[in-house]
Short mmCIF file of C-alpha atoms in Angstrom, two decimals:
data_model
loop_
_atom_site.label_atom_id
_atom_site.label_comp_id
_atom_site.label_asym_id
_atom_site.label_seq_id
_atom_site.Cartn_x
_atom_site.Cartn_y
_atom_site.Cartn_z
CA MET H 1 139.78 109.86 95.41
CA LEU H 2 137.66 109.48 98.70
CA SER H 3 136.62 113.21 97.65
CA HIS H 4 134.28 112.28 95.67
CA VAL H 5 132.97 109.27 97.30
CA SER H 6 130.13 109.32 100.34
CA TRP H 7 127.43 107.35 101.00
CA SER H 8 123.53 109.25 101.64
CA ASP H 9 121.57 107.66 105.07
CA THR H 10 117.94 109.00 103.24
CA GLU H 11 114.76 107.04 104.79
CA ASN H 12 114.40 103.83 102.39
CA GLY H 13 118.25 103.09 103.02
CA LEU H 14 121.28 103.95 102.34
CA LEU H 15 122.66 105.49 98.22
CA PHE H 16 126.00 105.47 97.11
CA ASN H 17 126.92 108.81 95.86
CA VAL H 18 129.51 109.42 93.61
CA ASP H 19 130.46 113.45 92.93
CA GLY H 20 127.10 114.31 93.37
CA ARG H 21 125.34 111.99 91.70
CA ASP H 22 123.61 108.91 93.79
CA VAL H 23 123.78 105.24 92.78
CA ASP H 24 121.69 102.73 94.56
CA ILE H 25 123.94 99.83 95.04
CA ALA H 26 121.44 97.04 97.18
CA GLY H 27 119.58 97.58 94.53
CA ILE H 28 121.87 96.75 91.63
CA VAL H 29 122.92 93.75 94.31
CA LYS H 30 120.03 92.63 94.97
CA ASP H 31 118.57 92.49 91.23
CA LYS H 32 121.87 90.54 90.18
CA TRP H 33 120.91 88.38 92.93
CA ARG H 34 117.46 88.30 91.77
CA VAL H 35 117.66 87.05 88.04
CA SER H 36 120.76 84.77 88.54
CA GLN H 37 118.22 82.48 90.98
CA LYS H 38 115.27 83.16 89.92
CA LYS H 39 112.98 80.06 88.54
CA CYS H 40 110.26 81.58 85.70
CA HIS H 41 108.72 78.01 84.45
CA ALA H 42 105.32 79.34 86.28
CA VAL H 43 105.39 82.60 84.82
CA LYS H 44 103.95 83.87 81.21
CA GLU H 45 104.67 87.17 79.58
CA LEU H 46 101.51 87.47 77.84
CA ASP H 47 100.96 88.96 73.78
CA SER H 48 99.12 91.89 73.61
CA THR H 49 97.09 89.34 70.81
CA ASP H 50 95.92 86.94 73.87
CA PRO H 51 92.77 87.62 75.37
CA GLN H 52 93.93 87.62 78.80
CA PHE H 53 95.98 90.84 77.84
CA GLN H 54 92.70 92.38 76.83
CA THR H 55 91.41 91.45 80.39
CA ILE H 56 94.20 92.54 81.72
CA LYS H 57 94.12 95.91 80.58
CA THR H 58 90.29 96.72 80.25
CA LEU H 59 90.81 96.14 84.61
CA VAL H 60 93.67 98.38 84.50
CA GLN H 61 91.73 101.30 81.44
CA ALA H 62 88.50 100.72 83.82
CA TYR H 63 90.24 101.38 87.46
CA SER H 64 90.99 105.23 87.29
CA PRO H 65 88.58 106.66 84.71
CA PRO H 66 89.02 108.84 83.31
CA HIS H 67 92.39 109.19 82.48
CA SER H 68 93.14 105.55 83.37
CA ALA H 69 91.58 104.95 80.03
CA ALA H 70 94.45 106.68 77.92
CA ILE H 71 97.36 103.86 77.51
CA ARG H 72 100.57 104.56 76.36
CA THR H 73 102.56 100.77 76.93
CA MET H 74 101.73 97.94 78.81
CA TYR H 75 103.51 94.32 79.37
CA ALA H 76 101.95 91.83 81.48
CA TRP H 77 102.80 88.11 82.66
CA ARG H 78 100.45 86.05 84.24
CA SER H 79 101.43 82.90 86.72
CA GLY H 80 98.46 80.93 88.15
CA SER H 81 95.30 83.35 88.58
CA TRP H 82 97.08 86.31 89.36
CA ALA H 83 98.83 88.59 86.62
CA VAL H 84 101.39 91.86 86.76
CA ALA H 85 100.86 94.92 84.57
CA GLU H 86 103.30 97.21 83.75
CA VAL H 87 101.97 100.42 82.00
CA GLU H 88 102.64 103.56 80.88
CA PHE H 89 99.66 106.24 80.55
CA GLU H 90 99.27 109.44 78.69
CA SER H 91 98.79 112.00 81.36
CA LEU H 92 99.87 109.50 84.52
CA LEU H 93 102.65 108.31 86.47
CA PRO H 94 103.62 104.95 85.29
CA ALA H 95 102.53 101.90 87.59
CA VAL H 96 102.97 97.98 87.90
CA VAL H 97 99.14 96.96 88.38
CA PRO H 98 98.98 93.56 90.45
CA ILE H 99 95.24 91.21 89.12
CA LYS H 100 94.14 88.22 91.36
CA THR H 101 91.53 85.88 90.14
CA LEU H 102 92.47 86.45 86.73
CA ASP H 103 90.11 83.27 85.55
CA THR H 104 87.62 83.89 87.87
CA HIS H 105 86.43 87.40 89.02
CA ALA H 106 89.42 89.07 87.90
CA ALA H 107 90.30 92.55 89.80
CA VAL H 108 92.79 94.80 91.26
CA VAL H 109 94.90 94.37 94.17
CA GLY H 110 94.23 98.35 94.60
CA GLU H 111 96.62 98.83 97.96
CA ALA H 112 99.35 97.39 96.01
CA ILE H 113 99.70 99.10 92.46
CA TRP H 114 103.01 101.06 92.57
CA SER H 115 102.61 104.36 90.73
CA GLY H 116 105.45 107.11 90.39
CA MET H 117 109.03 107.16 89.31
CA THR H 118 111.41 105.35 91.50
CA LEU H 119 114.19 106.95 90.84
CA PRO H 120 117.34 107.47 92.72
CA TRP H 121 115.97 103.84 93.05
CA LYS H 122 116.87 100.30 90.86
CA ALA H 123 112.91 100.82 89.75
CA GLY H 124 113.15 96.73 89.86
CA PRO H 125 113.52 95.77 93.32
CA PHE H 126 111.85 98.81 94.37
CA ILE H 127 109.40 98.26 93.10
CA ARG H 128 108.48 94.37 93.71
CA ALA H 129 109.65 95.59 98.01
CA TYR H 130 106.60 97.67 97.41
CA ILE H 131 104.33 94.90 96.64
CA ALA H 132 105.40 91.93 97.92
CA HIS H 133 104.91 93.85 101.43
CA LYS H 134 101.68 95.47 100.43
CA SER H 135 99.70 91.34 98.80
CA ASP H 136 101.78 88.70 100.83
CA ASP H 137 99.31 86.55 98.16
CA LEU H 138 100.90 87.28 94.70
CA PRO H 139 102.93 83.93 93.49
CA GLU H 140 106.69 84.20 94.27
CA ALA H 141 107.87 83.23 91.12
CA LEU H 142 104.98 86.29 89.44
CA LEU H 143 107.36 88.61 91.66
CA ALA H 144 110.97 87.98 90.47
CA CYS H 145 110.77 87.02 86.91
CA PHE H 146 108.29 89.94 85.49
CA GLU H 147 110.98 92.31 83.92
CA LEU H 148 110.20 96.75 83.92
CA GLN H 149 110.21 97.27 80.00
CA THR H 150 108.49 100.59 79.44
CA VAL H 151 111.31 103.67 79.31
CA SER H 152 109.71 105.16 82.39
CA PHE H 153 111.99 102.09 85.16
CA LYS H 154 114.72 101.17 83.18
#
């Protein structure tokens, strides 16, 4: 049995390895804990018909043109004046995009954008840790309550 199981020490932490397949046990545990502890009454998932969804979509499309204009799939959540968008593009890597001051001078928080895949790491905890490190103003509830939904991050 022990010949099928091992640990790998990588620059991003430990990975559990089962028959050559890496498993992010710490990420799985962190995500289960987050789900059990989250309080999302202040977070709203925005529908694609919501004007704020359209504002977020326009900001994302304008951030890195021309390729950012071609959005395949987008989900958005809001808490207070902040939002987070999960986006799949036609020709760019998938991204999670924080947006601040949504009600006044909405702006993408460029230094906190996550772009790319996360494998072998569990996407949610990995991306949340990155965004939290890069944007300490983002509401904790928003960080805990957006649920990754695109195929890229499942």
